[in-house]
Structures are given as C-alpha cells and as structure tokens.
Amino acid sequence: MTARVTVGLDGSKESLAAVNWAATAAVLREMPLRLVHVEEWPNTPEVPLAYARTSADRAEGLLRDEADRVRKEHPGLEVLTERARGRAAEELRAAANEADLTVLGSRGLGGVRGFIVGSVSLSVVGAARRPVVLVRAEGAPMAPGGGIVVGVDIRHPCEALLAFSFNEAARWGTPLRFLHGWTLPASYGQAAVIDPGIGEELGGRLLEELDGLLEPWRKRYAGVAATATAVAGSPAYRLVEASRNAQLVVVGRRSRKVPLGAHLGHVAHAVIHHSPAPVAVVPLA
C-alpha cells in the first residue's frame, strides 16, 4: 500500500466531483493525490490510428487541466497523473489496492435520491482490499455539521470499520454517529406485541454491547464526539434514512468467495444505491 489518495477521472461531472472530494481528503491526510484515467481499449487491433491519437490527446488534456486546477485550489498538494489502458474495472481495482483511499464518481438518479452504480464502480467497491468512497456529482467536500454515520453489525468483527471511521472523524473534525439496526428474532413470535418491553429490553442490551465495542476507541480518540444508537428496524432502511443529513456514510464489506464477480451484502448494496451522501465502503476480514 502506498500513502496516497487515488481518484478515477473520466471527464464526467461525477468524476470531477470525485476529484474535488479526493483532493480535500488528500490534503487532510497529507498525502499525494493521484489522478487516474483508464482508456477502455478494445480487444480488436483494428482501431484507427487517428482515433487512438485523438483519444490519447483528450486524456492527456483532461489529466493536465484537472491537475493544474487542483494544484491551484490546494497549494502545496502533490498531484500525480497516470494514464492506463485496459479494462477500467481491473485497472482501477489494481490502483485501489495500492492506495490508502480511492474515490470514484457515481451518477445520481435525477430527481430520485440515490446512485446509479455502474459495473466498473461496483466491481471496484466489491473487490478492492482498501477503502473506496463513492461521490455523487452534486456532492461537495464535507463541511462541519452533518457528521459521519457508521453502520455497525456488532455480531461480526469490525475493527477496520471502527479504525477508518474514527480516523476520518478526527481528520474532518466532525462527530460520529454509530448505528446498529436490529429486528426481533422470529422465535419471539407475537411476544413483542403482547409485551413491548421485550423489544425495549433487547434494544437496551444491544446498545450496551455497542457502547462496549466503542469504549476503547472513544478513549483513543478523546477529541472525537461519538454517539451510539441501536434502533429497531431494517439496518439498510435505517442507514439510508440516517444518510439524509450525513456528510459521509461508512459501511463495511465482508470478504466472500463467490463464483463470479464482486459481492456486496444487502445493507452495503442498499446504502450505495440510495444514500444522498458520499459512501465509504471498508473491506472487513
């Protein structure tokens, strides 16, 4: 892993928003920013030379202009540029595995809140060994106020998720809101309807577990305000609702071996597609 922030750049307004977000992240990390443009090159060799030259010129111009703009807006930030040729998903996955953080753009659904996540972004997010952030075109670098919302499953290891979340909150100077969504086991049947106190008791125990999980991190990051909530309901729904006022949403992705392609859990998948805020996906053990 190299200490730098990498961002995928293709000239779309989504990728330009990603560059803005990534530049701020790089400044806060005191790391270089690497702009990567991947030219999807067909398997067939019958590509007109003139087209190849025009495409290369456009890529060089895009990288040069964006690098100059970022350097002007962030004096002192080291900005690197790189052109790659091949399959975008493969090239960006490889770049993400070498970076401290990778930032990609995702197209919004117009008047509907959410992301359209293309196959390239989904492939990178689902397989990268390092954290990846998805940014919408209308998004902007975080400003104090909204806080970082973190979805936590206390039943599974999440040290990487907690480390990333507390580090980001310390860098951005913003509070953390940890959220654990839960539902009563089917074995409870109608008991919760007859006695609502059963649900309250379970929720209280889960909140105690969550607070216990956060205790050492709160001590380590004494300057970060971190609150915890255990709420009844679908974790995916609760996180999407919480994302409305968030500056960043952080979710974990557990490594799973599947026959084909990348795999995201349903909670991460829902948040990626429907959060109006940037979404950071952190690979877990």
PDB file of C-alpha atoms in Angstrom, residues 5-6 24 47 61 66-67 71 76 86 89 111 114 127 151 176 192 196 224 269 283:
ATOM      1  CA  VAL A   5      -5.311   9.102  -2.415  1.00  0.00           C
ATOM      2  CA  THR A   6      -6.326   7.835  -5.843  1.00  0.00           C
ATOM      3  CA  THR A  24      -9.657  17.588   0.221  1.00  0.00           C
ATOM      4  CA  VAL A  47      -8.633   0.712 -34.186  1.00  0.00           C
ATOM      5  CA  GLY A  61      -5.549  17.273 -21.701  1.00  0.00           C
ATOM      6  CA  GLU A  66      -7.548  18.811 -13.620  1.00  0.00           C
ATOM      7  CA  ALA A  67      -4.089  18.531 -12.095  1.00  0.00           C
ATOM      8  CA  ARG A  71      -2.811  22.460  -7.549  1.00  0.00           C
ATOM      9  CA  GLY A  76       1.336  22.546  -1.750  1.00  0.00           C
ATOM     10  CA  GLY A  86      -7.203  -1.820 -20.492  1.00  0.00           C
ATOM     11  CA  ALA A  89     -12.615  -2.215 -13.579  1.00  0.00           C
ATOM     12  CA  GLY A 111     -34.963  13.782  -9.061  1.00  0.00           C
ATOM     13  CA  GLY A 114     -29.761   7.609  -4.952  1.00  0.00           C
ATOM     14  CA  ALA A 127     -13.342  -6.357  -4.561  1.00  0.00           C
ATOM     15  CA  GLY A 151     -23.411   1.231  10.145  1.00  0.00           C
ATOM     16  CA  LEU A 176     -19.538  10.222  14.592  1.00  0.00           C
ATOM     17  CA  ALA A 192     -43.277  -8.167  21.409  1.00  0.00           C
ATOM     18  CA  PRO A 196     -43.475  -4.142  24.156  1.00  0.00           C
ATOM     19  CA  VAL A 224     -13.997  12.852  18.616  1.00  0.00           C
ATOM     20  CA  HIS A 269     -25.756  -2.535  -1.537  1.00  0.00           C
ATOM     21  CA  PRO A 283     -13.360  -4.137   3.450  1.00  0.00           C
TER      22      PRO A 283
END
